[in-house]
Short mmCIF file of C-alpha atoms in Angstrom, two decimals:
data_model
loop_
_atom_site.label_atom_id
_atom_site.label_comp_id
_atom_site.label_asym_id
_atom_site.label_seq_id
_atom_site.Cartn_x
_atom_site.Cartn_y
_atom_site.Cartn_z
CA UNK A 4 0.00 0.00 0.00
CA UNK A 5 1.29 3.39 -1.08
CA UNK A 6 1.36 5.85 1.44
CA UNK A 7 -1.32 8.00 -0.63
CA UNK A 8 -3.42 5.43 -0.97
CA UNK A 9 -2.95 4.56 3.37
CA UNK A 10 -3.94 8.34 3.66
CA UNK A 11 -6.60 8.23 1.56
CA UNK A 12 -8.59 5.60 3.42
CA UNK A 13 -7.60 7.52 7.05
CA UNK A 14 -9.54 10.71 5.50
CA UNK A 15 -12.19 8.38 4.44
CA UNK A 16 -14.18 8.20 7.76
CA UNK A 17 -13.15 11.52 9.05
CA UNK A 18 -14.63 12.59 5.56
CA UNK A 19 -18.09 11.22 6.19
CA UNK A 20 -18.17 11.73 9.93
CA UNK A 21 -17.41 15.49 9.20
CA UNK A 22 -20.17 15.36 6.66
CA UNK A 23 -22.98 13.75 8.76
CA UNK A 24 -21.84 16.26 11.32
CA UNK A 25 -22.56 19.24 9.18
CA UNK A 26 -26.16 17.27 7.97
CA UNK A 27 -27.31 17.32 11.85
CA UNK A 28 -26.35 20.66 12.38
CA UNK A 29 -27.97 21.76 9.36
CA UNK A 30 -31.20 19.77 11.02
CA UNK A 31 -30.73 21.91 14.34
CA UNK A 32 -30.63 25.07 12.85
CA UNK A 33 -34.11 24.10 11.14
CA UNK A 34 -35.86 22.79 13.95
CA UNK A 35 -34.82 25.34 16.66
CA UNK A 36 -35.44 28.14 14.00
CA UNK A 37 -38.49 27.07 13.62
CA UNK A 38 -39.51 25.52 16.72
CA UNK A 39 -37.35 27.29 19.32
CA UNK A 40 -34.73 25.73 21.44
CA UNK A 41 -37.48 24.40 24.36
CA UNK A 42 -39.76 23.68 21.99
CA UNK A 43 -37.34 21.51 19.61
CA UNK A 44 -35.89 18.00 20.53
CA UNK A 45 -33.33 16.30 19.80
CA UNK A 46 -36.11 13.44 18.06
CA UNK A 47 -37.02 16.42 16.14
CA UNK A 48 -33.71 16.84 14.64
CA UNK A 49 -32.76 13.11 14.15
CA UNK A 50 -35.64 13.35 12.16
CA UNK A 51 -34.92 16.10 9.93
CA UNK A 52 -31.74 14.34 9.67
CA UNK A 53 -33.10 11.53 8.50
CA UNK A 54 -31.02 9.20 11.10
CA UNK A 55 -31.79 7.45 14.25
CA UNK A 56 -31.11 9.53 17.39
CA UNK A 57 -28.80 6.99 18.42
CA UNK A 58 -26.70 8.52 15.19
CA UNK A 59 -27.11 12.49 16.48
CA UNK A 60 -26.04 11.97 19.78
CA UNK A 61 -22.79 9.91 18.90
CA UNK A 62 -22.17 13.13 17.33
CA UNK A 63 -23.95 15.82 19.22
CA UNK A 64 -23.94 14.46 22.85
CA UNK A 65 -26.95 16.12 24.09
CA UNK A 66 -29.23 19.15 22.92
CA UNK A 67 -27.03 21.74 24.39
CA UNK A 68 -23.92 21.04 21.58
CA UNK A 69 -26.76 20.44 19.13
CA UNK A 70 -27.65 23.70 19.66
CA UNK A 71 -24.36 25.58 19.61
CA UNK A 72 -23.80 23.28 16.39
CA UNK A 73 -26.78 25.50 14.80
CA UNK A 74 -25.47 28.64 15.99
CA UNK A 75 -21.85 28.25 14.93
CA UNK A 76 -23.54 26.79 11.13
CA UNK A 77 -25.58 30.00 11.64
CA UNK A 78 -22.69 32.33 12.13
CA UNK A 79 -20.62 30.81 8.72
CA UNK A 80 -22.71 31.60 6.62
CA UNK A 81 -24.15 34.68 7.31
CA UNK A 82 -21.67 36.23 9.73
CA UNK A 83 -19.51 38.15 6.84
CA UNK A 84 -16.19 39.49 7.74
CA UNK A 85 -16.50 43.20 9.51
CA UNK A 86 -16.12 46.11 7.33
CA UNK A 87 -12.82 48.30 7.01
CA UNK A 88 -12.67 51.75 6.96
CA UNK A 89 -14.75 53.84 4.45
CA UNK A 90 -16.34 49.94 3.40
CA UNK A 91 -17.90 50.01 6.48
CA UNK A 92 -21.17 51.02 5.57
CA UNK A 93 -21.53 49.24 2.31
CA UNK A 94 -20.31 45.77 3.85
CA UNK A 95 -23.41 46.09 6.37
CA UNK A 96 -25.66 46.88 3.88
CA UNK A 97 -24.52 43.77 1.25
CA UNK A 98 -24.21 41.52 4.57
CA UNK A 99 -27.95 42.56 5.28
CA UNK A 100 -28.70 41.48 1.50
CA UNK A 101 -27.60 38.36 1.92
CA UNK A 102 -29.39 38.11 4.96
CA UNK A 103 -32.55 38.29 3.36
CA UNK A 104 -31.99 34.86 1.11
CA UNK A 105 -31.48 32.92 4.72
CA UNK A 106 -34.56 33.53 6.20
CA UNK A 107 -34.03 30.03 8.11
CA UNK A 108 -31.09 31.34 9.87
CA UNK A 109 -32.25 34.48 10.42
CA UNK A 110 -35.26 32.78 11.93
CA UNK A 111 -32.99 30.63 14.39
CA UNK A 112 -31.78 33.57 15.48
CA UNK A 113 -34.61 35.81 16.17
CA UNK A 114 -36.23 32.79 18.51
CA UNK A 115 -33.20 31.55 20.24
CA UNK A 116 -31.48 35.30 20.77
CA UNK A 117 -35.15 36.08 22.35
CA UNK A 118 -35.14 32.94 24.41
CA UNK A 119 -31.84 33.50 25.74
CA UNK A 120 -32.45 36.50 27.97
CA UNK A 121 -33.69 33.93 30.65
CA UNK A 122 -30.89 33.42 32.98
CA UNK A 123 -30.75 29.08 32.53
CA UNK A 124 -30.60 29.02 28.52
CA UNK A 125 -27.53 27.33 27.16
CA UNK A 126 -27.41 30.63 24.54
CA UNK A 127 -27.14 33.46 26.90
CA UNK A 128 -23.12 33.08 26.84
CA UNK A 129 -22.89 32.72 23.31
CA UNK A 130 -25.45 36.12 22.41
CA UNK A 131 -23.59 38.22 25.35
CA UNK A 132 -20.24 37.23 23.84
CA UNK A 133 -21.63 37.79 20.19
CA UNK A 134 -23.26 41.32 21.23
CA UNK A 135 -19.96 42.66 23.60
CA UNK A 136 -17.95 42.05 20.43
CA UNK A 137 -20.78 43.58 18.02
CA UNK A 138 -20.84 46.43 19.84
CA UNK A 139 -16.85 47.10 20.25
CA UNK A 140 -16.51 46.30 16.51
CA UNK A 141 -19.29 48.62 15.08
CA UNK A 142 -17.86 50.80 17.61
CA UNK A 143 -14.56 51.13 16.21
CA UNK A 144 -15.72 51.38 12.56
CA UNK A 145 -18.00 54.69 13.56
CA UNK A 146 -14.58 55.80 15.18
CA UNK A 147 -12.64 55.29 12.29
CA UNK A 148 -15.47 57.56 10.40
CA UNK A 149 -15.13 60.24 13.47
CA UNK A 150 -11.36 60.49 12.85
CA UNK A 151 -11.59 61.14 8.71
CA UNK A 152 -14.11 63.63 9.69
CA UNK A 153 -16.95 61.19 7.54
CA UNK A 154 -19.11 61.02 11.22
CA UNK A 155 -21.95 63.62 11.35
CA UNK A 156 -21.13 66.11 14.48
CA UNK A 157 -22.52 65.28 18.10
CA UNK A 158 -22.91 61.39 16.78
CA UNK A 159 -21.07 59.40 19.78
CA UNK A 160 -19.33 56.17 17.60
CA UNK A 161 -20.40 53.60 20.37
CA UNK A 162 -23.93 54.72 20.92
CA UNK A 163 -23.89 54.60 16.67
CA UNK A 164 -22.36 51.48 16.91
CA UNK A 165 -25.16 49.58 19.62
CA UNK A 166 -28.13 51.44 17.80
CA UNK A 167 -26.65 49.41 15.05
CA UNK A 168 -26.86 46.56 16.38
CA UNK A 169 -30.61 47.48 18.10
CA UNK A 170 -31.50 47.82 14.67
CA UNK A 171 -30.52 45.57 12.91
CA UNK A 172 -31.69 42.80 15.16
CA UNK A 173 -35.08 44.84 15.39
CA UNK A 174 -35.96 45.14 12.04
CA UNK A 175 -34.58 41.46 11.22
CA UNK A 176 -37.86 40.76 13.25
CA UNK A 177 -39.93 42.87 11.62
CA UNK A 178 -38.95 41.82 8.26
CA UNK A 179 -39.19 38.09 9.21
CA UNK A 180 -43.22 39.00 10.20
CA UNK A 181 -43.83 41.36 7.04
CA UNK A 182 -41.31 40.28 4.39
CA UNK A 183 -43.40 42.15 1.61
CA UNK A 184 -43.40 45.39 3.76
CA UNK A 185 -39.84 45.48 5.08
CA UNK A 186 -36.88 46.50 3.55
CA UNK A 187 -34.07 45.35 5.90
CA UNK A 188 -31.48 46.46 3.76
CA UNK A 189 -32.75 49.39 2.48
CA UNK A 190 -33.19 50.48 6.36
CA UNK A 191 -29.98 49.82 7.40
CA UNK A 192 -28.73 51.82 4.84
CA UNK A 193 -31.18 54.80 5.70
CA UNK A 194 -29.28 54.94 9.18
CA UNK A 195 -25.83 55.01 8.19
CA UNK A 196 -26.47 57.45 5.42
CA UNK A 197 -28.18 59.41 8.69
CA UNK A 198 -24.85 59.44 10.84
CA UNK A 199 -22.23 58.87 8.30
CA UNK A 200 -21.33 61.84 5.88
CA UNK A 201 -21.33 61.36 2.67
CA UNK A 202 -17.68 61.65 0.77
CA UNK A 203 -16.96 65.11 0.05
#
C-alpha cells in the first residue's frame, strides 16, 4: 500500500463523519429556528436528519452542543467578515442582503437570541459574547469615520455602533413578520447614510 493510498482511506471516515456532522447541524438550525430551542428536541432533529437519534447523539452528545452546532452553522454563513474603513457602511448593507436569502437562519436567530435573555438558557453566553464584540466592533468602525471627519457632528461612535446593532436585530424581526413590507437592507442603509457623511 502506497502511502497516498494509506492516507486516503484515514480521510475516508473523518470525511463522512465530518459530513454527517454538518447534515445534523444543518437539522438543528431548522428545527430550533423554527420551533425554538425548548420547543425543539433532539427526536425532532434526528428526524430532519433523517437518522436514528442513536446517530445524532454519537455526534452531538446532548441538545445543548446540538444547539451551539446550529449557531456556529448560523454564524458561517451569514456572519460576513466586519467592514474596514470607508467599506464600512456598504459591507453592512450587502451583509444585510444576503441576509434576506437565509430567512431560516435568520429565523434561528430571532427565537433563540429572544429565548436566551432567561438566565438558565444554554445561549445566553454565546449572544452576550456575540453582542460585547458587536458592539466594540461597530464601535470602532463609527470611530474610524469620526477620525476622517466622515461622522456627522454630536454622533457618539459607540452609541452609533449599539443602535446598530438594536436595529438591525429589530428590524430582522420585523422583516421576518412582514417580508413584503420590510426593507431590511434598504433600512440599514437609511441609518448610516443618517450618521455617516457622505464623501466630500
Amino acid at each position: 500500500m502506497t502511502s497516498n493510498e494509506s492516507g486516503r482511506r484515514r480521510r475516508g471516515p473523518y470525511a463522512k463523519s465530518a459530513a454527517r456532522r454538518e447534515q445534523i447541524a444543518q437539522a438543528a438550525l431548522q428545527v430550533f429556528g423554527a420551533r425554538g430551542y425548548r420547543g425543539g428536541t433532539v427526536q425532532d432533529v434526528a428526524d430532519a436528519a433523517g437518522m436514528s437519534q442513536t446517530s445524532v447523539l454519537h455526534h452531538y452528545p446532548n441538545k445543548q452542543e446540538l444547539l451551539i452546532a446550529a449557531l456556529k452553522r448560523r454564524d458561517a454563513v451569514t456572519d460576513g467578515t466586519p467592514g474596514t474603513g470607508e467599506c464600512f457602511a456598504q459591507s453592512i448593507v450587502e451583509q444585510a442582503q444576503f441576509n434576506e436569502g437565509a430567512a431560516e437562519l435568520i429565523e434561528l436567530y430571532a427565537a433563540l437570541c429572544g429565548e436566551s435573555t432567561t438566565s438558565d438558557h444554554p445561549a445566553r453566553s454565546y449572544f452576550e459574547a456575540r453582542f460585547e464584540r458587536l458592539r466594540g466592533e461597530y464601535g470602532a468602525e463609527f470611530e474610524f469615520m469620526k477620525s476622517i471627519g466622515r461622522l456627522r457632528p454630536g454622533v457618539d461612535p459607540h452609541v452609533a455602533g449599539a443602535s446598530l446593532l438594536a436595529l438591525w436585530d429589530g428590524i430582522q424581526v420585523q422583516w421576518l413578520l412582514s417580508p413584503d413590507d420590510v426593507d431590511m437592507a434598504g433600512t440599514l442603509k437609511a441609518y448610516l447614510d443618517l450618521v455617516i457623511l457622505p464623501e466630500s
